Amino acid sequence: MILWNKQRLLKFEYQGMYLSLLCSFLICLSLFLSISVEVNFIYDLRFIPFLLGSLYGGKRVMTILGLVLILVRLPFGGDGIWVTISLVVISSLVILWLSPKFRKKPTKWRLCVTTTFSFIYSIFGFLVPSFYYGFNNIQTFCIYSVVLTFSTFFVTYLTEVLRTTYILQLGAIKNEKMEIVSHLAASISHEVRNPLTSVKGFLQLILEHRDIPDNCQQYASLALDETVRAADIINDYLTFAKPHPEVLVTLDIEKEILKCKEIIGPLALKNSVNMNMVFFHTTKIQGDPNKFRQVLLNICKNAIEAMPKGGTLSIVTTTNDNKTVVHIADTGQGMSPEHVARLGEPYFSLKEQKGTGLGMMVVFRIVEGMGGSVKVSSEEQFGTSIILSFPTAG
């Protein structure tokens, strides 16, 4: 919990190393405080930090802890070392199978799995060797099995409570930031609306002149549309706390994406970014067209700005499992896992003074309001991929 709360000072990629060091220390401490049941057979609670460290830390942490457990056990000698090595190998294989499911399952499932795992470990680590080597002691086995199983349950439960508390704490901080944004939007909306109204009026006057060139008329028309959209965005900021869009219509995804390309095209041309679009979807979605276009523009603008030296921006639509998917990928600078985890927070931006972080916050809110989801994957220097999934229209 100390490491989690100090996340701003602790780099994301080093958390596995700290977990490995902490669990390795606990394994060593357990072995040095072990109890000898028979000659060359010692028992302790070293399996608990190995099990939980491996399940929560991943493959790399599991490998380190397995080696530490075996190496620290070696100096004690005896036939019990072969039991230890066998159990570490078997347990590691089971943990590798469990790990992908473990993080996705609810707390009750995790408690059941770790507790059952410890009980089975006590049987193969104590009861089976005791029969094989002839030091049958059922009472001692029962004591060891109960202590190991209950301790595993207690530590897992405590870990889950701390994780839940930490997640709730992050959620509370995020909600507080969003409330601040809401008050800020309400306070400045009036000041922004006034100049927008003036710009809109002058653009309308320009469009009324018939002697202006066609290209100027087209540019003025686009500028007028964006002015109207800017006014709508202000209204969205005032009501962004409502998770559901006010007006639901069937959206033409291809048309909205092409409209986005038309608007964002000059910025892409300026940054030497090539925009590729492929449409494979066969379904439609429901939502507010202005809000959906706002999602596309915010994501595409961020992608283009992440490629100052040029690159490729790809938009691919597909239909998977009754879901309409919009896949937006760039070949830009990418982000670290720590930055990806903070996307959608108000005022979190990688653009230094140029960004506010409100763009991605609005993206998450609008997509959630449409009943969809946002999945972000990124790698530094290799680009970012954002997958938008929406339920299909009935």
JSON list of N, CA and C in Angstrom, two decimals, residues 340-378:
[
{"chain": "A", "resi": 340, "resn": "VAL", "atom": "N", "xyz": [-0.83, 5.47, -19.67]},
{"chain": "A", "resi": 340, "resn": "VAL", "atom": "CA", "xyz": [-2.06, 4.85, -20.17]},
{"chain": "A", "resi": 340, "resn": "VAL", "atom": "C", "xyz": [-3.08, 4.69, -19.05]},
{"chain": "A", "resi": 341, "resn": "ALA", "atom": "N", "xyz": [-2.60, 4.31, -17.85]},
{"chain": "A", "resi": 341, "resn": "ALA", "atom": "CA", "xyz": [-3.49, 4.10, -16.71]},
{"chain": "A", "resi": 341, "resn": "ALA", "atom": "C", "xyz": [-4.17, 5.38, -16.27]},
{"chain": "A", "resi": 342, "resn": "ARG", "atom": "N", "xyz": [-3.56, 6.54, -16.57]},
{"chain": "A", "resi": 342, "resn": "ARG", "atom": "CA", "xyz": [-4.13, 7.82, -16.12]},
{"chain": "A", "resi": 342, "resn": "ARG", "atom": "C", "xyz": [-4.94, 8.52, -17.20]},
{"chain": "A", "resi": 343, "resn": "LEU", "atom": "N", "xyz": [-5.06, 7.93, -18.36]},
{"chain": "A", "resi": 343, "resn": "LEU", "atom": "CA", "xyz": [-5.85, 8.56, -19.42]},
{"chain": "A", "resi": 343, "resn": "LEU", "atom": "C", "xyz": [-7.30, 8.74, -18.97]},
{"chain": "A", "resi": 344, "resn": "GLY", "atom": "N", "xyz": [-7.86, 9.86, -19.29]},
{"chain": "A", "resi": 344, "resn": "GLY", "atom": "CA", "xyz": [-9.24, 10.15, -18.91]},
{"chain": "A", "resi": 344, "resn": "GLY", "atom": "C", "xyz": [-9.36, 10.97, -17.65]},
{"chain": "A", "resi": 345, "resn": "GLU", "atom": "N", "xyz": [-8.22, 11.17, -16.93]},
{"chain": "A", "resi": 345, "resn": "GLU", "atom": "CA", "xyz": [-8.25, 12.02, -15.75]},
{"chain": "A", "resi": 345, "resn": "GLU", "atom": "C", "xyz": [-8.23, 13.49, -16.18]},
{"chain": "A", "resi": 346, "resn": "PRO", "atom": "N", "xyz": [-9.03, 14.33, -15.54]},
{"chain": "A", "resi": 346, "resn": "PRO", "atom": "CA", "xyz": [-8.98, 15.75, -15.85]},
{"chain": "A", "resi": 346, "resn": "PRO", "atom": "C", "xyz": [-7.60, 16.33, -15.56]},
{"chain": "A", "resi": 347, "resn": "TYR", "atom": "N", "xyz": [-7.14, 17.17, -16.46]},
{"chain": "A", "resi": 347, "resn": "TYR", "atom": "CA", "xyz": [-5.88, 17.91, -16.31]},
{"chain": "A", "resi": 347, "resn": "TYR", "atom": "C", "xyz": [-4.65, 17.02, -16.43]},
{"chain": "A", "resi": 348, "resn": "PHE", "atom": "N", "xyz": [-4.81, 15.76, -16.80]},
{"chain": "A", "resi": 348, "resn": "PHE", "atom": "CA", "xyz": [-3.63, 14.94, -17.09]},
{"chain": "A", "resi": 348, "resn": "PHE", "atom": "C", "xyz": [-3.38, 14.97, -18.59]},
{"chain": "A", "resi": 349, "resn": "SER", "atom": "N", "xyz": [-2.22, 15.49, -18.98]},
{"chain": "A", "resi": 349, "resn": "SER", "atom": "CA", "xyz": [-1.89, 15.62, -20.40]},
{"chain": "A", "resi": 349, "resn": "SER", "atom": "C", "xyz": [-0.40, 15.44, -20.59]},
{"chain": "A", "resi": 350, "resn": "LEU", "atom": "N", "xyz": [-0.02, 14.93, -21.76]},
{"chain": "A", "resi": 350, "resn": "LEU", "atom": "CA", "xyz": [1.38, 14.77, -22.13]},
{"chain": "A", "resi": 350, "resn": "LEU", "atom": "C", "xyz": [1.85, 15.91, -23.03]},
{"chain": "A", "resi": 351, "resn": "LYS", "atom": "N", "xyz": [1.02, 16.92, -23.20]},
{"chain": "A", "resi": 351, "resn": "LYS", "atom": "CA", "xyz": [1.35, 18.04, -24.10]},
{"chain": "A", "resi": 351, "resn": "LYS", "atom": "C", "xyz": [1.93, 19.23, -23.35]},
{"chain": "A", "resi": 352, "resn": "GLU", "atom": "N", "xyz": [2.31, 19.01, -22.08]},
{"chain": "A", "resi": 352, "resn": "GLU", "atom": "CA", "xyz": [2.87, 20.06, -21.24]},
{"chain": "A", "resi": 352, "resn": "GLU", "atom": "C", "xyz": [1.88, 21.23, -21.14]},
{"chain": "A", "resi": 353, "resn": "GLN", "atom": "N", "xyz": [2.33, 22.45, -21.49]},
{"chain": "A", "resi": 353, "resn": "GLN", "atom": "CA", "xyz": [1.46, 23.61, -21.34]},
{"chain": "A", "resi": 353, "resn": "GLN", "atom": "C", "xyz": [0.34, 23.66, -22.36]},
{"chain": "A", "resi": 354, "resn": "LYS", "atom": "N", "xyz": [0.45, 22.90, -23.45]},
{"chain": "A", "resi": 354, "resn": "LYS", "atom": "CA", "xyz": [-0.53, 22.99, -24.54]},
{"chain": "A", "resi": 354, "resn": "LYS", "atom": "C", "xyz": [-1.79, 22.18, -24.28]},
{"chain": "A", "resi": 355, "resn": "GLY", "atom": "N", "xyz": [-1.75, 21.24, -23.36]},
{"chain": "A", "resi": 355, "resn": "GLY", "atom": "CA", "xyz": [-2.88, 20.36, -23.15]},
{"chain": "A", "resi": 355, "resn": "GLY", "atom": "C", "xyz": [-3.51, 20.53, -21.78]},
{"chain": "A", "resi": 356, "resn": "THR", "atom": "N", "xyz": [-4.80, 20.19, -21.70]},
{"chain": "A", "resi": 356, "resn": "THR", "atom": "CA", "xyz": [-5.53, 20.25, -20.43]},
{"chain": "A", "resi": 356, "resn": "THR", "atom": "C", "xyz": [-5.96, 18.88, -19.94]},
{"chain": "A", "resi": 357, "resn": "GLY", "atom": "N", "xyz": [-5.95, 17.88, -20.83]},
{"chain": "A", "resi": 357, "resn": "GLY", "atom": "CA", "xyz": [-6.42, 16.55, -20.44]},
{"chain": "A", "resi": 357, "resn": "GLY", "atom": "C", "xyz": [-7.92, 16.39, -20.49]},
{"chain": "A", "resi": 358, "resn": "LEU", "atom": "N", "xyz": [-8.64, 17.46, -20.85]},
{"chain": "A", "resi": 358, "resn": "LEU", "atom": "CA", "xyz": [-10.10, 17.39, -20.87]},
{"chain": "A", "resi": 358, "resn": "LEU", "atom": "C", "xyz": [-10.61, 16.62, -22.09]},
{"chain": "A", "resi": 359, "resn": "GLY", "atom": "N", "xyz": [-9.82, 16.60, -23.17]},
{"chain": "A", "resi": 359, "resn": "GLY", "atom": "CA", "xyz": [-10.26, 15.94, -24.39]},
{"chain": "A", "resi": 359, "resn": "GLY", "atom": "C", "xyz": [-10.54, 14.46, -24.19]},
{"chain": "A", "resi": 360, "resn": "MET", "atom": "N", "xyz": [-9.59, 13.74, -23.60]},
{"chain": "A", "resi": 360, "resn": "MET", "atom": "CA", "xyz": [-9.77, 12.31, -23.37]},
{"chain": "A", "resi": 360, "resn": "MET", "atom": "C", "xyz": [-10.80, 12.04, -22.28]},
{"chain": "A", "resi": 361, "resn": "MET", "atom": "N", "xyz": [-10.93, 12.96, -21.32]},
{"chain": "A", "resi": 361, "resn": "MET", "atom": "CA", "xyz": [-11.97, 12.81, -20.32]},
{"chain": "A", "resi": 361, "resn": "MET", "atom": "C", "xyz": [-13.35, 12.79, -20.98]},
{"chain": "A", "resi": 362, "resn": "VAL", "atom": "N", "xyz": [-13.54, 13.73, -21.92]},
{"chain": "A", "resi": 362, "resn": "VAL", "atom": "CA", "xyz": [-14.81, 13.80, -22.63]},
{"chain": "A", "resi": 362, "resn": "VAL", "atom": "C", "xyz": [-15.02, 12.55, -23.48]},
{"chain": "A", "resi": 363, "resn": "VAL", "atom": "N", "xyz": [-13.94, 12.03, -24.08]},
{"chain": "A", "resi": 363, "resn": "VAL", "atom": "CA", "xyz": [-14.04, 10.81, -24.88]},
{"chain": "A", "resi": 363, "resn": "VAL", "atom": "C", "xyz": [-14.58, 9.66, -24.04]},
{"chain": "A", "resi": 364, "resn": "PHE", "atom": "N", "xyz": [-13.99, 9.45, -22.86]},
{"chain": "A", "resi": 364, "resn": "PHE", "atom": "CA", "xyz": [-14.42, 8.36, -21.99]},
{"chain": "A", "resi": 364, "resn": "PHE", "atom": "C", "xyz": [-15.87, 8.55, -21.57]},
{"chain": "A", "resi": 365, "resn": "ARG", "atom": "N", "xyz": [-16.25, 9.77, -21.22]},
{"chain": "A", "resi": 365, "resn": "ARG", "atom": "CA", "xyz": [-17.60, 10.02, -20.74]},
{"chain": "A", "resi": 365, "resn": "ARG", "atom": "C", "xyz": [-18.64, 9.79, -21.83]},
{"chain": "A", "resi": 366, "resn": "ILE", "atom": "N", "xyz": [-18.35, 10.27, -23.05]},
{"chain": "A", "resi": 366, "resn": "ILE", "atom": "CA", "xyz": [-19.31, 10.12, -24.14]},
{"chain": "A", "resi": 366, "resn": "ILE", "atom": "C", "xyz": [-19.46, 8.66, -24.53]},
{"chain": "A", "resi": 367, "resn": "VAL", "atom": "N", "xyz": [-18.34, 7.95, -24.65]},
{"chain": "A", "resi": 367, "resn": "VAL", "atom": "CA", "xyz": [-18.40, 6.53, -25.04]},
{"chain": "A", "resi": 367, "resn": "VAL", "atom": "C", "xyz": [-19.14, 5.72, -23.99]},
{"chain": "A", "resi": 368, "resn": "GLU", "atom": "N", "xyz": [-18.87, 5.99, -22.71]},
{"chain": "A", "resi": 368, "resn": "GLU", "atom": "CA", "xyz": [-19.59, 5.29, -21.65]},
{"chain": "A", "resi": 368, "resn": "GLU", "atom": "C", "xyz": [-21.08, 5.62, -21.71]},
{"chain": "A", "resi": 369, "resn": "GLY", "atom": "N", "xyz": [-21.40, 6.89, -22.03]},
{"chain": "A", "resi": 369, "resn": "GLY", "atom": "CA", "xyz": [-22.79, 7.29, -22.14]},
{"chain": "A", "resi": 369, "resn": "GLY", "atom": "C", "xyz": [-23.52, 6.58, -23.26]},
{"chain": "A", "resi": 370, "resn": "MET", "atom": "N", "xyz": [-22.79, 6.19, -24.31]},
{"chain": "A", "resi": 370, "resn": "MET", "atom": "CA", "xyz": [-23.37, 5.46, -25.43]},
{"chain": "A", "resi": 370, "resn": "MET", "atom": "C", "xyz": [-23.40, 3.95, -25.17]},
{"chain": "A", "resi": 371, "resn": "GLY", "atom": "N", "xyz": [-23.01, 3.55, -23.97]},
{"chain": "A", "resi": 371, "resn": "GLY", "atom": "CA", "xyz": [-23.01, 2.13, -23.62]},
{"chain": "A", "resi": 371, "resn": "GLY", "atom": "C", "xyz": [-21.80, 1.38, -24.14]},
{"chain": "A", "resi": 372, "resn": "GLY", "atom": "N", "xyz": [-20.77, 2.12, -24.57]},
{"chain": "A", "resi": 372, "resn": "GLY", "atom": "CA", "xyz": [-19.58, 1.49, -25.13]},
{"chain": "A", "resi": 372, "resn": "GLY", "atom": "C", "xyz": [-18.42, 1.46, -24.16]},
{"chain": "A", "resi": 373, "resn": "SER", "atom": "N", "xyz": [-17.26, 1.09, -24.68]},
{"chain": "A", "resi": 373, "resn": "SER", "atom": "CA", "xyz": [-16.05, 0.99, -23.86]},
{"chain": "A", "resi": 373, "resn": "SER", "atom": "C", "xyz": [-14.85, 1.48, -24.65]},
{"chain": "A", "resi": 374, "resn": "VAL", "atom": "N", "xyz": [-13.83, 1.92, -23.93]},
{"chain": "A", "resi": 374, "resn": "VAL", "atom": "CA", "xyz": [-12.60, 2.41, -24.53]},
{"chain": "A", "resi": 374, "resn": "VAL", "atom": "C", "xyz": [-11.44, 1.57, -24.03]},
{"chain": "A", "resi": 375, "resn": "LYS", "atom": "N", "xyz": [-10.67, 1.00, -24.95]},
{"chain": "A", "resi": 375, "resn": "LYS", "atom": "CA", "xyz": [-9.49, 0.22, -24.59]},
{"chain": "A", "resi": 375, "resn": "LYS", "atom": "C", "xyz": [-8.27, 0.84, -25.26]},
{"chain": "A", "resi": 376, "resn": "VAL", "atom": "N", "xyz": [-7.26, 1.16, -24.45]},
{"chain": "A", "resi": 376, "resn": "VAL", "atom": "CA", "xyz": [-6.06, 1.85, -24.95]},
{"chain": "A", "resi": 376, "resn": "VAL", "atom": "C", "xyz": [-4.85, 0.95, -24.73]},
{"chain": "A", "resi": 377, "resn": "SER", "atom": "N", "xyz": [-4.07, 0.76, -25.77]},
{"chain": "A", "resi": 377, "resn": "SER", "atom": "CA", "xyz": [-2.79, 0.06, -25.66]},
{"chain": "A", "resi": 377, "resn": "SER", "atom": "C", "xyz": [-1.74, 0.90, -26.36]},
{"chain": "A", "resi": 378, "resn": "SER", "atom": "N", "xyz": [-0.57, 1.00, -25.74]},
{"chain": "A", "resi": 378, "resn": "SER", "atom": "CA", "xyz": [0.46, 1.88, -26.29]},
{"chain": "A", "resi": 378, "resn": "SER", "atom": "C", "xyz": [1.83, 1.39, -25.89]}
]
